Amino acid sequence: MTNSNLLAWIDLEMTGLDPEKHHIIEIACLVTDANLNIVAEGPEIAIFQDEDILSLMNEWNVKQHTSSGLVEKIKSSDVSIKEAEELCLKFFQSHIKQHKSPLCGSSVSHDRRFLIKHMSKLANHFHYRHIDVSSFKEVIKRWYPEADEFKKASSHRAMDDIKDSINELKFYQENFFK
């Protein structure tokens, strides 16, 4: 059943920051209601990439994605980028009508650039607007410089990062949008 007030959340892990040169290596998605309660957890998928693609990662990415266990999951995955796209699209289609939900996440405009380049069918499912938790962070930092900052766990695994983003937005809602 679909609902027009539901929010679509995505997080990607990539081999780098340029969607023209780099690739998606993990995707996770979930749906919340307007009050940021998780309605459904979608797939969390390590996407197979061969050594040629993985060799494009810089030192930070190699260290981060190796220590998190993601590199091993990528190497042992049998899920292609297209299969991952289809799985995520089916998940969102079962909850949210096309073009009804903004895309939500932290620095989600960056993820959208990768989706447009590498998963265009999935990118097309969402409304053109987005809810970027990082924008709230930047506004709060400037308007309330004395306020406590939200502390993220920062595992750099896609599902953990989405849940961190939701908790961060809840923190802003509870502390600044009363």
Short mmCIF file of C-alpha atoms in Angstrom, two decimals:
data_model
loop_
_atom_site.label_atom_id
_atom_site.label_comp_id
_atom_site.label_asym_id
_atom_site.label_seq_id
_atom_site.Cartn_x
_atom_site.Cartn_y
_atom_site.Cartn_z
CA MET A 1 0.00 0.00 0.00
CA THR A 2 1.34 3.41 -0.92
CA ASN A 3 1.00 6.64 1.04
CA SER A 4 1.78 10.14 -0.18
CA ASN A 5 3.21 11.23 3.21
CA LEU A 6 5.90 8.57 3.30
CA LEU A 7 9.54 9.51 2.85
CA ALA A 8 12.08 7.61 0.73
CA TRP A 9 15.57 7.35 2.24
CA ILE A 10 18.68 6.24 0.37
CA ASP A 11 22.35 6.05 1.15
CA LEU A 12 25.11 5.05 -1.23
CA GLU A 13 28.71 4.12 -0.74
CA MET A 14 30.86 4.83 -3.78
CA THR A 15 34.42 4.31 -5.00
CA GLY A 16 34.88 8.09 -5.09
CA LEU A 17 33.07 11.40 -5.47
CA ASP A 18 32.76 11.78 -9.25
CA PRO A 19 29.79 9.95 -10.81
CA GLU A 20 31.49 10.11 -14.21
CA LYS A 21 34.56 8.17 -12.99
CA HIS A 22 33.43 6.33 -9.87
CA HIS A 23 30.89 3.62 -9.11
CA ILE A 24 28.27 2.70 -6.54
CA ILE A 25 29.46 -0.13 -4.31
CA GLU A 26 26.63 -0.27 -1.77
CA ILE A 27 23.04 0.93 -1.59
CA ALA A 28 20.49 0.81 1.21
CA CYS A 29 16.97 2.14 1.33
CA LEU A 30 14.12 2.49 3.73
CA VAL A 31 10.84 4.32 4.16
CA THR A 32 9.66 6.46 7.07
CA ASP A 33 6.45 8.22 7.85
CA ALA A 34 6.35 12.01 8.14
CA ASN A 35 7.31 11.72 11.83
CA LEU A 36 10.48 9.82 10.90
CA ASN A 37 9.30 6.45 12.19
CA ILE A 38 10.64 3.59 10.08
CA VAL A 39 7.77 2.02 8.14
CA ALA A 40 9.83 -0.46 6.10
CA GLU A 41 13.49 -1.38 5.76
CA GLY A 42 14.47 -2.06 2.20
CA PRO A 43 17.41 -3.86 0.75
CA GLU A 44 20.98 -3.22 1.82
CA ILE A 45 23.10 -4.43 -1.08
CA ALA A 46 26.83 -4.70 -1.66
CA ILE A 47 27.20 -4.38 -5.43
CA PHE A 48 29.79 -6.48 -7.20
CA GLN A 49 32.60 -4.49 -8.81
CA ASP A 50 35.70 -6.01 -10.34
CA GLU A 51 39.27 -5.16 -9.37
CA ASP A 52 39.60 -2.57 -12.16
CA ILE A 53 36.78 -0.55 -10.60
CA LEU A 54 37.94 -1.06 -7.01
CA SER A 55 41.45 0.05 -7.95
CA LEU A 56 40.04 3.53 -8.68
CA MET A 57 39.43 4.13 -4.97
CA ASN A 58 41.68 6.62 -3.23
CA GLU A 59 43.48 5.84 0.02
CA TRP A 60 40.62 7.06 2.23
CA ASN A 61 38.06 4.88 0.43
CA VAL A 62 40.31 1.81 0.48
CA LYS A 63 40.96 2.18 4.21
CA GLN A 64 37.35 2.99 5.13
CA HIS A 65 35.63 0.35 2.99
CA THR A 66 38.18 -2.33 3.91
CA SER A 67 37.93 -1.70 7.66
CA SER A 68 34.10 -1.69 7.50
CA GLY A 69 34.13 -5.06 5.73
CA LEU A 70 32.48 -3.62 2.63
CA VAL A 71 35.32 -4.47 0.21
CA GLU A 72 35.03 -8.17 1.10
CA LYS A 73 31.25 -8.04 0.66
CA ILE A 74 31.67 -6.38 -2.77
CA LYS A 75 34.14 -9.02 -3.92
CA SER A 76 31.86 -11.86 -2.84
CA SER A 77 28.63 -10.26 -4.07
CA ASP A 78 26.84 -11.62 -7.11
CA VAL A 79 24.50 -8.62 -7.40
CA SER A 80 25.03 -6.31 -10.38
CA ILE A 81 24.26 -2.60 -10.42
CA LYS A 82 21.13 -3.26 -12.53
CA GLU A 83 19.90 -6.00 -10.18
CA ALA A 84 20.43 -3.71 -7.19
CA GLU A 85 18.52 -0.97 -8.98
CA GLU A 86 15.59 -3.30 -9.71
CA LEU A 87 15.44 -4.57 -6.11
CA CYS A 88 15.42 -1.05 -4.69
CA LEU A 89 12.92 0.20 -7.26
CA LYS A 90 10.52 -2.66 -6.45
CA PHE A 91 10.85 -1.88 -2.76
CA PHE A 92 10.02 1.80 -3.24
CA GLN A 93 7.21 1.07 -5.71
CA SER A 94 5.54 -1.10 -3.08
CA HIS A 95 5.42 1.84 -0.66
CA ILE A 96 5.57 5.13 -2.55
CA LYS A 97 3.98 6.23 -5.81
CA GLN A 98 6.29 7.63 -8.46
CA HIS A 99 7.26 11.29 -7.99
CA LYS A 100 5.46 11.56 -4.62
CA SER A 101 8.32 11.40 -2.14
CA PRO A 102 11.34 13.64 -1.98
CA LEU A 103 14.61 11.73 -1.82
CA CYS A 104 15.91 11.89 1.76
CA GLY A 105 19.34 11.47 3.28
CA SER A 106 22.55 13.27 4.19
CA SER A 107 24.17 15.11 1.28
CA VAL A 108 21.52 13.32 -0.75
CA SER A 109 21.98 15.57 -3.78
CA HIS A 110 25.36 13.89 -4.17
CA ASP A 111 23.72 10.44 -4.04
CA ARG A 112 21.14 11.64 -6.57
CA ARG A 113 23.93 12.50 -9.03
CA PHE A 114 25.18 8.90 -8.80
CA LEU A 115 21.64 7.54 -9.13
CA ILE A 116 21.01 9.61 -12.26
CA LYS A 117 24.24 8.33 -13.81
CA HIS A 118 24.18 4.69 -12.69
CA MET A 119 20.56 3.89 -11.66
CA SER A 120 18.40 6.20 -13.74
CA LYS A 121 15.17 4.19 -13.37
CA LEU A 122 15.46 4.38 -9.61
CA ALA A 123 16.37 8.08 -9.72
CA ASN A 124 13.24 8.75 -11.76
CA HIS A 125 10.97 7.27 -9.09
CA PHE A 126 11.46 10.18 -6.68
CA HIS A 127 10.14 13.73 -6.65
CA TYR A 128 12.64 16.31 -7.86
CA ARG A 129 12.78 17.79 -4.36
CA HIS A 130 14.86 16.30 -1.61
CA ILE A 131 15.23 16.52 2.14
CA ASP A 132 18.91 16.90 2.89
CA VAL A 133 19.77 16.40 6.55
CA SER A 134 23.17 18.01 5.91
CA SER A 135 21.41 21.28 5.06
CA PHE A 136 19.75 21.28 8.47
CA LYS A 137 23.15 20.63 10.05
CA GLU A 138 24.68 23.62 8.25
CA VAL A 139 21.80 25.95 9.14
CA ILE A 140 21.81 24.93 12.80
CA LYS A 141 25.59 25.37 12.98
CA ARG A 142 25.21 28.96 11.75
CA TRP A 143 22.01 30.01 13.53
CA TYR A 144 22.76 28.24 16.83
CA PRO A 145 26.57 28.09 17.07
CA GLU A 146 26.40 27.39 20.82
CA ALA A 147 24.13 24.37 20.39
CA ASP A 148 25.30 20.81 20.86
CA GLU A 149 26.04 19.00 17.62
CA PHE A 150 24.53 15.65 16.76
CA LYS A 151 27.14 12.91 17.04
CA LYS A 152 26.94 10.41 14.18
CA ALA A 153 28.32 6.90 14.42
CA SER A 154 29.75 7.25 10.85
CA SER A 155 30.28 3.59 10.02
CA HIS A 156 30.16 4.40 6.30
CA ARG A 157 27.87 1.45 5.72
CA ALA A 158 24.76 2.45 3.85
CA MET A 159 21.97 1.27 6.18
CA ASP A 160 23.77 2.49 9.31
CA ASP A 161 24.26 5.88 7.65
CA ILE A 162 20.55 6.17 6.74
CA LYS A 163 19.53 5.41 10.31
CA ASP A 164 22.07 7.95 11.57
CA SER A 165 20.59 10.53 9.20
CA ILE A 166 17.06 9.83 10.44
CA ASN A 167 18.20 10.09 14.06
CA GLU A 168 20.01 13.32 13.25
CA LEU A 169 16.88 14.83 11.68
CA LYS A 170 14.87 13.71 14.74
CA PHE A 171 17.46 15.47 16.92
CA TYR A 172 16.95 18.72 14.97
CA GLN A 173 13.18 18.31 15.08
CA GLU A 174 13.16 17.78 18.86
CA ASN A 175 15.67 20.52 19.67
CA PHE A 176 15.03 23.25 17.10
CA PHE A 177 11.60 22.74 15.50
CA LYS A 178 9.31 22.57 18.53
#
